[in-house]
Short mmCIF file of C-alpha atoms in Angstrom, two decimals:
data_model
loop_
_atom_site.label_atom_id
_atom_site.label_comp_id
_atom_site.label_asym_id
_atom_site.label_seq_id
_atom_site.Cartn_x
_atom_site.Cartn_y
_atom_site.Cartn_z
CA MET A 17 -0.01 -0.22 0.06
CA GLU A 18 2.69 2.46 0.61
CA LEU A 19 4.80 1.24 -2.67
CA GLU A 20 1.57 2.01 -4.43
CA LEU A 21 1.13 5.45 -2.49
CA LEU A 22 4.61 6.63 -3.34
CA ASN A 23 4.17 5.86 -6.72
CA TYR A 24 1.05 7.85 -7.10
CA LYS A 25 3.10 11.23 -5.70
CA ASN A 26 5.70 10.42 -8.16
CA VAL A 27 3.04 10.47 -10.71
CA LEU A 28 1.81 13.81 -9.63
CA SER A 29 5.20 15.46 -8.66
CA SER A 30 5.86 15.01 -12.59
CA ASN A 31 3.03 16.37 -13.85
CA TRP A 32 3.37 19.26 -11.68
CA SER A 33 7.19 19.69 -12.73
CA MET A 34 6.30 19.06 -16.58
CA GLY A 35 3.37 21.63 -16.45
CA ARG A 36 5.71 24.34 -14.73
CA TRP A 37 7.94 23.64 -17.21
CA MET A 38 5.53 24.43 -20.19
CA ARG A 39 5.05 27.66 -17.85
CA THR A 40 8.68 28.91 -17.32
CA GLY A 41 10.56 26.52 -18.79
CA ASN A 42 13.31 26.69 -21.98
CA SER A 43 12.02 30.04 -24.12
CA LYS A 44 14.03 28.88 -26.85
CA PHE A 45 11.95 25.37 -27.66
CA GLN A 46 8.44 26.95 -27.00
CA GLY A 47 9.32 29.49 -29.83
CA GLU A 48 10.27 26.62 -31.96
CA LEU A 49 7.39 24.46 -30.98
CA ILE A 50 4.76 27.93 -31.80
CA SER A 51 7.12 28.05 -35.30
CA CYS A 52 6.26 24.81 -36.09
CA PHE A 53 2.59 24.97 -35.47
CA ARG A 54 2.10 27.98 -36.92
CA SER A 55 4.00 26.44 -40.29
CA CYS A 56 1.60 23.34 -40.03
CA MET A 57 -1.50 25.60 -39.90
CA ARG A 58 -0.02 27.48 -42.57
CA ASN A 59 0.23 24.36 -44.92
CA TRP A 60 -3.19 23.07 -44.16
CA PHE A 61 -4.72 26.39 -45.15
CA VAL A 62 -2.53 26.18 -48.45
CA GLY A 63 -3.27 22.38 -49.01
CA MET A 64 -7.40 23.09 -48.44
CA PHE A 65 -7.57 26.14 -50.61
CA ALA A 66 -5.79 24.50 -53.54
CA LEU A 67 -8.27 21.26 -53.00
CA PHE A 68 -10.60 23.96 -53.10
CA LEU A 69 -9.32 25.87 -56.30
CA LEU A 70 -8.76 22.53 -58.12
CA GLY A 71 -12.45 21.12 -57.35
CA SER A 72 -14.29 24.07 -58.69
CA MET A 73 -12.19 24.48 -61.75
CA TRP A 74 -13.37 20.23 -62.44
CA ILE A 75 -16.89 21.26 -61.52
CA PHE A 76 -16.65 24.39 -63.84
CA TYR A 77 -15.02 22.49 -66.26
CA HIS A 78 -17.68 19.72 -66.01
CA GLU A 79 -20.78 22.11 -66.23
CA THR A 80 -20.24 24.16 -69.30
CA SER A 81 -19.47 20.94 -71.41
CA GLU A 82 -21.63 18.43 -70.14
CA PRO A 83 -24.32 21.13 -68.22
CA TYR A 84 -26.54 18.04 -66.95
CA LEU A 85 -24.52 15.03 -66.64
CA MET A 86 -23.04 14.99 -63.14
CA LYS A 87 -23.36 11.22 -62.57
CA THR A 88 -19.10 11.17 -62.28
CA LEU A 89 -19.38 13.31 -58.86
CA PRO A 90 -18.58 11.53 -55.81
CA TRP A 91 -21.03 13.00 -53.41
CA LEU A 92 -24.16 11.66 -55.71
CA GLU A 93 -24.08 8.41 -54.37
CA LEU A 94 -24.92 10.32 -50.80
CA PHE A 95 -26.92 12.61 -52.40
CA PRO A 96 -29.13 11.89 -55.51
CA LEU A 97 -29.32 14.10 -58.75
CA GLY A 98 -32.34 17.47 -57.73
CA SER A 99 -31.81 16.93 -54.25
CA MET A 100 -28.72 18.88 -53.60
CA GLY A 101 -30.43 22.13 -53.66
CA GLU A 102 -34.01 23.62 -52.88
CA GLU A 103 -35.77 20.10 -52.59
CA ASN A 104 -34.79 19.11 -49.93
CA ARG A 105 -35.31 22.55 -48.08
CA SER A 106 -39.13 22.79 -49.20
CA THR A 107 -41.78 20.85 -48.45
CA ASP A 108 -44.20 22.47 -50.36
CA VAL A 109 -45.48 19.47 -52.81
CA ASP A 110 -46.27 21.84 -56.16
CA GLN A 111 -42.81 22.25 -56.60
CA PRO A 112 -41.90 21.51 -60.33
CA GLN A 113 -40.33 18.11 -60.08
CA ILE A 114 -39.73 15.04 -62.26
CA LYS A 115 -42.33 12.95 -61.23
CA ALA A 116 -40.77 9.28 -59.27
CA THR A 117 -37.67 10.62 -60.07
CA TYR A 118 -34.76 12.62 -57.71
CA ILE A 119 -35.31 16.08 -59.84
CA ARG A 120 -37.10 18.56 -58.12
CA GLY A 121 -37.11 22.09 -58.25
CA LYS A 122 -37.75 24.80 -60.72
CA GLU A 123 -33.66 24.96 -61.90
CA ALA A 124 -33.33 21.01 -61.81
CA VAL A 125 -36.31 20.61 -63.69
CA GLU A 126 -35.19 22.95 -66.71
CA GLN A 127 -31.81 21.91 -66.83
CA PHE A 128 -33.15 18.27 -67.39
CA ARG A 129 -35.75 19.29 -70.14
CA ASN A 130 -33.03 21.43 -71.45
CA HIS A 131 -30.42 18.63 -71.81
CA LEU A 132 -32.73 16.37 -73.25
CA ALA A 133 -33.72 19.11 -75.67
CA CYS A 134 -29.98 19.27 -76.49
CA PHE A 135 -30.53 15.12 -77.55
CA SER A 136 -32.82 16.08 -80.33
CA GLU A 137 -32.13 20.10 -81.61
CA SER A 138 -28.27 19.84 -81.46
CA GLY A 139 -27.44 17.01 -83.50
CA LYS A 140 -27.53 15.60 -86.78
CA TRP A 141 -26.88 11.88 -89.17
CA VAL A 142 -23.37 11.31 -89.39
CA TYR A 143 -21.77 8.38 -91.77
CA ASP A 144 -19.96 5.94 -89.60
CA PRO A 145 -19.22 2.69 -91.14
CA THR A 146 -17.26 1.21 -88.45
CA PRO A 147 -17.93 -2.62 -87.78
CA ARG A 148 -19.83 -2.41 -84.77
CA HIS A 149 -22.75 -5.18 -83.10
CA LEU A 150 -26.04 -4.29 -83.90
CA PRO A 151 -30.08 -5.69 -82.43
CA TRP A 152 -31.09 -7.88 -84.91
CA ASN A 153 -34.42 -8.53 -84.97
CA TYR A 154 -34.90 -11.92 -82.98
CA LEU A 155 -38.08 -11.26 -81.02
CA GLY A 156 -40.17 -8.68 -83.30
CA ASP A 157 -42.47 -9.92 -85.58
CA ALA A 158 -40.40 -11.41 -89.39
CA PHE A 159 -42.09 -8.48 -91.68
CA ALA A 160 -39.87 -5.93 -89.90
CA SER A 161 -36.90 -7.87 -91.20
CA THR A 162 -37.92 -7.59 -94.67
CA CYS A 163 -34.92 -5.22 -95.36
CA ASP A 164 -32.44 -7.43 -94.43
CA SER A 165 -34.40 -10.25 -96.39
CA ARG A 166 -33.67 -7.42 -99.09
CA HIS A 167 -30.61 -6.93 -98.34
CA LYS A 168 -27.32 -8.58 -100.82
CA TRP A 169 -24.30 -8.69 -100.87
CA THR A 170 -20.91 -9.17 -103.27
CA GLY A 171 -19.91 -12.71 -101.15
CA PRO A 172 -22.07 -15.73 -100.86
CA GLY A 173 -26.04 -16.05 -99.90
CA HIS A 174 -28.57 -12.98 -98.58
CA VAL A 175 -26.76 -11.20 -95.27
CA SER A 176 -29.72 -11.25 -92.20
CA TYR A 177 -28.64 -11.19 -88.08
CA GLU A 178 -25.65 -12.43 -87.15
CA GLN A 179 -24.19 -12.98 -91.31
CA ALA A 180 -24.51 -9.10 -91.88
CA GLU A 181 -21.53 -8.33 -89.47
CA ALA A 182 -19.33 -9.80 -91.60
CA ILE A 183 -16.55 -7.78 -92.84
CA GLU A 184 -14.71 -8.01 -96.06
CA ARG A 185 -10.74 -7.85 -95.85
CA ASP A 186 -8.68 -6.85 -98.31
CA LEU A 187 -5.61 -9.09 -99.36
CA ASP A 188 -3.59 -7.47 -96.48
CA GLY A 189 -6.20 -8.90 -93.97
CA ASN A 190 -7.45 -4.73 -93.17
CA ILE A 191 -11.22 -4.43 -93.08
CA SER A 192 -12.19 -3.17 -96.78
CA ALA A 193 -15.65 -3.19 -95.81
CA TRP A 194 -18.85 -3.51 -93.77
CA LEU A 195 -21.39 -5.62 -94.92
CA VAL A 196 -24.34 -4.46 -93.64
CA ARG A 197 -27.36 -2.42 -95.05
CA GLU A 198 -26.38 1.46 -95.59
CA GLU A 199 -28.70 2.88 -93.26
CA LEU A 200 -27.37 0.89 -90.24
CA LYS A 201 -24.51 2.89 -90.87
CA TRP A 202 -25.74 6.28 -89.61
CA VAL A 203 -25.45 7.17 -86.09
CA TRP A 204 -26.70 10.94 -84.45
CA GLN A 205 -24.00 12.86 -83.15
CA THR A 206 -25.01 15.88 -81.22
CA ASN A 207 -22.57 18.53 -80.02
CA SER A 208 -19.92 18.03 -77.02
CA SER A 209 -22.40 19.76 -74.35
CA CYS A 210 -25.13 16.63 -74.66
CA PRO A 211 -23.06 13.48 -75.69
CA PHE A 212 -25.68 11.37 -76.92
CA TRP A 213 -23.93 8.22 -76.11
CA ALA A 214 -24.27 4.64 -77.88
CA VAL A 215 -26.08 2.09 -75.45
CA ASN A 216 -23.86 0.05 -73.19
CA ARG A 217 -25.89 -3.26 -72.51
CA ASP A 218 -25.48 -4.27 -69.47
CA ASP A 219 -25.75 -0.46 -68.25
CA LEU A 220 -28.64 -0.49 -69.67
CA CYS A 221 -29.97 -3.31 -67.54
CA ARG A 222 -28.64 -1.40 -64.55
CA ARG A 223 -29.78 1.60 -65.16
CA ILE A 224 -33.41 -0.14 -64.76
CA GLY A 225 -32.80 -2.64 -62.20
CA SER A 226 -33.90 -6.05 -61.23
CA ARG A 227 -37.29 -7.00 -61.59
CA ARG A 228 -38.00 -3.25 -61.98
CA ASN A 229 -41.11 -4.29 -65.31
CA VAL A 230 -41.28 -2.14 -67.77
CA MET A 231 -44.64 -1.71 -69.85
CA VAL A 232 -45.26 -0.39 -73.13
CA VAL A 233 -48.53 0.77 -74.53
CA GLY A 234 -49.76 2.15 -77.52
CA ASP A 235 -49.58 1.88 -81.09
CA SER A 236 -48.18 -0.50 -83.56
CA LEU A 237 -45.43 1.96 -83.72
CA ASN A 238 -44.83 1.36 -79.78
CA HIS A 239 -44.76 -2.71 -80.62
CA GLU A 240 -41.91 -2.27 -82.63
CA ILE A 241 -40.10 0.02 -79.69
CA SER A 242 -40.54 -2.71 -77.36
CA TRP A 243 -39.66 -5.61 -79.57
CA THR A 244 -36.59 -3.41 -80.61
CA PHE A 245 -35.86 -2.82 -76.76
CA MET A 246 -35.83 -6.61 -76.07
CA ASN A 247 -33.45 -7.16 -79.15
CA HIS A 248 -30.92 -4.44 -77.32
CA LEU A 249 -31.34 -7.03 -74.03
CA VAL A 250 -31.20 -10.72 -75.47
CA LEU A 251 -27.47 -11.58 -75.66
CA ASN A 252 -28.67 -14.03 -79.02
CA GLY A 253 -31.74 -15.67 -80.90
CA THR A 254 -31.13 -18.73 -78.61
CA GLY A 255 -33.81 -19.56 -76.56
CA TYR A 256 -36.18 -17.22 -77.95
CA SER A 257 -39.23 -17.40 -80.51
CA ARG A 258 -41.30 -14.39 -81.99
CA LEU A 259 -43.89 -11.61 -80.86
CA GLY A 260 -45.99 -11.61 -83.67
CA THR A 261 -48.16 -8.52 -84.52
CA ASN A 262 -51.22 -10.49 -83.20
CA ASN A 263 -49.42 -10.10 -79.89
CA ARG A 264 -51.52 -7.50 -78.97
CA SER A 265 -51.15 -7.97 -74.85
CA THR A 266 -48.62 -9.72 -73.63
CA ASP A 267 -47.17 -9.99 -70.11
CA GLY A 268 -43.03 -9.96 -71.86
CA VAL A 269 -42.66 -13.48 -71.59
CA TYR A 270 -39.13 -13.46 -71.74
CA GLU A 271 -37.04 -12.17 -68.43
CA MET A 272 -34.59 -9.53 -69.43
CA CYS A 273 -30.82 -9.69 -68.40
CA GLY A 274 -30.94 -12.65 -66.15
CA ASP A 275 -27.31 -12.91 -66.74
CA ILE A 276 -26.84 -9.84 -65.21
CA PHE A 277 -28.97 -9.92 -61.80
CA GLY A 278 -29.41 -13.70 -61.55
CA ALA A 279 -31.99 -15.96 -62.89
CA GLY A 280 -35.13 -15.10 -61.89
CA ASN A 281 -34.17 -11.56 -60.69
CA GLY A 282 -34.08 -9.81 -64.48
CA PHE A 283 -37.17 -7.56 -65.51
CA LYS A 284 -39.85 -8.03 -68.14
CA VAL A 285 -40.60 -5.70 -70.91
CA SER A 286 -44.31 -6.24 -71.51
CA PHE A 287 -46.52 -4.38 -74.66
CA VAL A 288 -50.24 -3.72 -74.55
CA ARG A 289 -51.67 -2.17 -77.69
CA ASN A 290 -53.41 0.61 -77.09
CA ASP A 291 -53.99 2.94 -80.25
CA ARG A 292 -55.76 5.82 -77.82
CA LEU A 293 -54.12 5.08 -74.49
CA SER A 294 -57.93 4.84 -73.22
CA PRO A 295 -58.77 3.88 -69.89
CA VAL A 296 -60.90 0.61 -71.35
CA LEU A 297 -61.57 -2.21 -68.93
CA PHE A 298 -62.42 -4.50 -71.92
CA PRO A 299 -60.87 -5.11 -75.35
CA THR A 300 -62.16 -2.28 -78.32
CA VAL A 301 -61.88 -2.72 -81.63
CA ASN A 302 -62.95 0.13 -84.96
CA TRP A 303 -62.36 -2.40 -87.09
CA GLU A 304 -63.47 0.74 -89.67
CA ARG A 305 -61.10 3.13 -88.26
CA ASN A 306 -58.11 0.72 -86.99
CA PHE A 307 -58.18 1.58 -83.51
CA TYR A 308 -57.22 -1.44 -81.51
CA GLU A 309 -57.54 -0.45 -77.41
CA PHE A 310 -56.81 -3.24 -75.27
CA PRO A 311 -56.59 -2.99 -71.20
CA TRP A 312 -53.66 -1.87 -69.51
CA LEU A 313 -53.71 0.12 -66.56
CA ASN A 314 -54.80 -2.54 -64.19
CA LEU A 315 -51.61 -4.88 -65.76
CA VAL A 316 -49.80 -2.12 -64.48
CA ASP A 317 -50.55 -3.28 -61.40
CA GLU A 318 -50.35 -6.70 -61.65
CA TYR A 319 -47.26 -7.08 -63.74
CA ASP A 320 -45.40 -4.48 -60.83
CA VAL A 321 -44.31 -2.19 -63.53
CA LYS A 322 -42.13 0.58 -62.21
CA LEU A 323 -41.17 2.28 -65.97
CA LEU A 324 -43.78 2.82 -68.47
CA LEU A 325 -43.14 4.14 -72.44
CA MET A 326 -46.18 5.16 -73.92
CA ASN A 327 -47.17 6.55 -77.33
CA ARG A 328 -50.33 7.67 -79.12
CA GLY A 329 -50.51 9.52 -82.48
CA ALA A 330 -50.13 7.64 -85.59
CA HIS A 331 -53.89 6.63 -85.39
CA TYR A 332 -55.11 10.40 -85.92
CA GLU A 333 -57.83 12.51 -83.77
CA ASP A 334 -58.42 16.37 -83.98
CA ASP A 335 -56.70 18.09 -81.47
CA VAL A 336 -59.30 18.28 -78.98
CA THR A 337 -59.91 14.93 -79.05
CA TYR A 338 -55.91 14.53 -78.77
CA ALA A 339 -55.67 16.75 -75.73
CA GLN A 340 -58.08 15.58 -73.94
CA ALA A 341 -57.02 11.67 -73.61
CA LEU A 342 -53.56 12.06 -72.98
CA ARG A 343 -55.02 14.68 -69.64
CA ASN A 344 -57.16 11.83 -68.78
CA ILE A 345 -54.86 9.25 -68.61
CA PHE A 346 -52.30 11.44 -67.23
CA THR A 347 -54.51 12.40 -64.40
CA ILE A 348 -55.70 8.60 -63.81
CA LEU A 349 -51.52 7.75 -63.44
CA SER A 350 -50.91 10.33 -61.30
CA GLY A 351 -53.47 9.63 -58.84
CA ARG A 352 -53.01 5.48 -59.52
CA PHE A 353 -49.38 5.31 -60.19
CA PRO A 354 -47.09 8.23 -58.42
CA HIS A 355 -44.06 5.43 -58.39
CA VAL A 356 -44.20 4.53 -61.92
CA ARG A 357 -41.48 6.46 -63.72
CA VAL A 358 -43.49 7.68 -67.09
CA ILE A 359 -41.73 8.38 -70.27
CA TYR A 360 -43.93 9.80 -73.29
CA ARG A 361 -42.54 9.12 -76.87
CA ASN A 362 -43.73 11.85 -79.62
CA THR A 363 -44.29 10.66 -83.23
CA GLN A 364 -42.28 10.38 -86.36
CA PRO A 365 -44.11 10.81 -89.42
CA GLY A 366 -43.91 8.99 -92.50
CA HIS A 367 -42.33 9.86 -96.09
CA ILE A 368 -43.44 9.55 -99.04
CA ASN A 369 -41.52 7.77 -101.93
CA CYS A 370 -39.31 6.04 -99.19
CA GLU A 371 -38.21 3.47 -101.39
CA THR A 372 -36.15 5.71 -103.31
CA TYR A 373 -33.67 6.94 -100.27
CA TYR A 374 -30.76 4.85 -98.70
CA ARG A 375 -29.61 7.86 -96.99
CA PRO A 376 -30.73 10.65 -94.36
CA LEU A 377 -32.52 13.66 -95.17
CA SER A 378 -30.75 17.18 -95.11
CA GLU A 379 -33.86 18.70 -94.00
CA ARG A 380 -37.82 17.64 -93.32
CA GLN A 381 -40.49 16.63 -95.52
CA ASN A 382 -42.77 19.48 -96.59
CA GLY A 383 -45.97 19.23 -94.80
CA SER A 384 -47.79 19.94 -98.08
CA GLN A 385 -46.34 16.96 -99.90
CA LEU A 386 -47.17 14.57 -97.10
CA PRO A 387 -50.06 12.31 -98.16
CA ASP A 388 -53.42 13.76 -96.64
CA ASN A 389 -55.51 10.85 -95.37
CA TYR A 390 -52.89 9.53 -92.93
CA HIS A 391 -52.13 13.28 -91.73
CA TRP A 392 -48.48 13.11 -90.96
CA ALA A 393 -48.21 16.60 -91.58
CA ASP A 394 -50.11 16.58 -88.04
CA PHE A 395 -48.18 15.45 -86.26
CA HIS A 396 -45.46 17.22 -85.79
CA ARG A 397 -47.91 19.94 -84.56
CA GLN A 398 -49.62 17.50 -81.95
CA ASN A 399 -45.94 16.01 -80.88
CA GLN A 400 -45.90 20.17 -79.40
CA LEU A 401 -49.42 20.19 -78.16
CA ALA A 402 -47.90 16.40 -76.51
CA ALA A 403 -44.82 18.15 -74.90
CA LYS A 404 -46.69 20.66 -73.72
CA ILE A 405 -49.12 18.61 -71.70
CA VAL A 406 -46.23 16.24 -70.53
CA GLU A 407 -44.81 19.05 -68.85
CA GLU A 408 -47.68 20.06 -67.00
CA PHE A 409 -48.04 16.93 -65.62
CA GLN A 410 -44.66 16.09 -65.14
CA TYR A 411 -43.62 13.67 -66.73
CA ILE A 412 -40.58 13.14 -69.45
CA TYR A 413 -40.66 14.23 -72.64
CA MET A 414 -38.85 12.28 -76.00
CA ASP A 415 -38.60 13.84 -78.75
CA VAL A 416 -37.80 11.17 -81.71
CA GLU A 417 -39.94 12.96 -84.15
CA THR A 418 -37.06 15.60 -84.56
CA MET A 419 -34.05 13.30 -86.00
CA LEU A 420 -36.31 10.34 -87.41
CA SER A 421 -38.02 12.60 -89.76
CA LEU A 422 -34.88 12.97 -91.27
CA ARG A 423 -34.92 9.00 -92.20
CA ALA A 424 -36.91 8.26 -94.98
CA ASP A 425 -34.70 5.44 -95.30
CA GLY A 426 -35.10 2.34 -93.87
CA HIS A 427 -38.39 2.15 -93.96
CA ILE A 428 -40.18 -1.66 -94.36
CA ASP A 429 -41.34 -1.29 -97.98
CA LYS A 430 -43.04 1.16 -100.80
CA GLY A 431 -46.13 0.52 -99.31
CA ASP A 432 -45.07 0.81 -95.82
CA CYS A 433 -43.15 4.44 -95.26
CA LEU A 434 -44.25 4.44 -91.63
CA HIS A 435 -42.44 1.71 -89.60
CA TYR A 436 -38.88 0.91 -89.90
CA CYS A 437 -37.04 -2.11 -90.67
CA VAL A 438 -35.94 -3.78 -87.62
CA PRO A 439 -32.62 -3.61 -86.48
CA GLY A 440 -32.88 0.38 -88.34
CA PRO A 441 -33.65 4.00 -87.35
CA LEU A 442 -35.96 3.03 -84.66
CA ASP A 443 -33.12 1.98 -82.60
CA LEU A 444 -32.58 5.69 -81.95
CA SER A 445 -35.40 5.21 -79.77
CA ILE A 446 -33.53 3.01 -77.24
CA GLN A 447 -30.14 4.70 -77.53
CA TYR A 448 -32.32 8.16 -76.18
CA LEU A 449 -34.27 6.07 -73.52
CA TYR A 450 -30.94 5.05 -72.24
CA ASN A 451 -29.57 8.25 -72.32
CA ILE A 452 -32.73 9.63 -70.05
CA LEU A 453 -31.40 6.53 -67.23
CA LEU A 454 -28.04 7.99 -67.49
CA LEU A 455 -29.54 11.62 -66.36
CA LEU A 456 -31.94 9.77 -63.57
#
């Protein structure tokens, strides 16, 4: 006990002596210590300022070259796009937003919509004969493959499906030609402020997500979109059979991206034919006007749909009827399915004498030249009307008309200058969808 007490006194004595030395001890050493501390603090402030300056320059560069593509910022995992700023500070449910996304606030919404407009309005069709993989028509109706059936190359036989990716080499083994249809060699090129990225199939799978099912609703143009979408997702044609035009309501049939998420954890791409996007409860067909309306709203719940890709317009109705129908269905969707992400794709017009074109147009065809019975000249006006309504309901508007109005080439044949062969110009719609998902 006495030994422990002695040790305790020694510790107190030592601590008291150290404190006294710090107060009254060697002034030279104290000066060096203070000088070192000041130097460390100065270096720390200089380092932090340099880091701040470099970070500001990096952000400024990316905001000027890619004003909305800020996905590479490391803190976006903590603060999702649209939440940094006014979103979390406001409890106003009426503030501008893109429904079922993290995009909130007037500035974020405007930036997003301007970026999508940049995709459509800043670009041009550029010839690119570089060999690359194409999404061949494994799942769509055979009529959409007629362009490949007609296409021949100088080698033996016909070119179709993977065979069309064959390349011709010279005597030195260098690629001399890519043996595909000419309309497949054109790509949409935007300016540097809104890069239009080529589809990365695996990344597209992940952007949609495990068990996040997709539904495509609309007319025969969107039917082709559903085939094109799935053709982008399948790795090859093994194990698949075609989904024909008569399959007007499907649950998706096939699981997509099971190789990414694991079997049973992929997603499906369903399609429902409804030319008016009407909320019917039973199938309705107007044979005289060629209107098909199959029920689909109940299937959004049944199929657990997370992404809805919609379109109407090729089956013409007057502006008042058209606008009322859109507002009606968007009102229903907003109330019943606020969690579903809605993308409305506008309608591209057909082209006269499409069989004579083998490359994109330099400007869209004059509306006065288009046939009156199909109302193709009215599509542009109704697309503008749809854009305002989609924005009013805070959904996403996909403008493919601006790009595809220049693609008189690649149509089915002279008897069908509205639908495109698959693959073909319609692949741009899936590329557009992919670039939208990159922003969300």
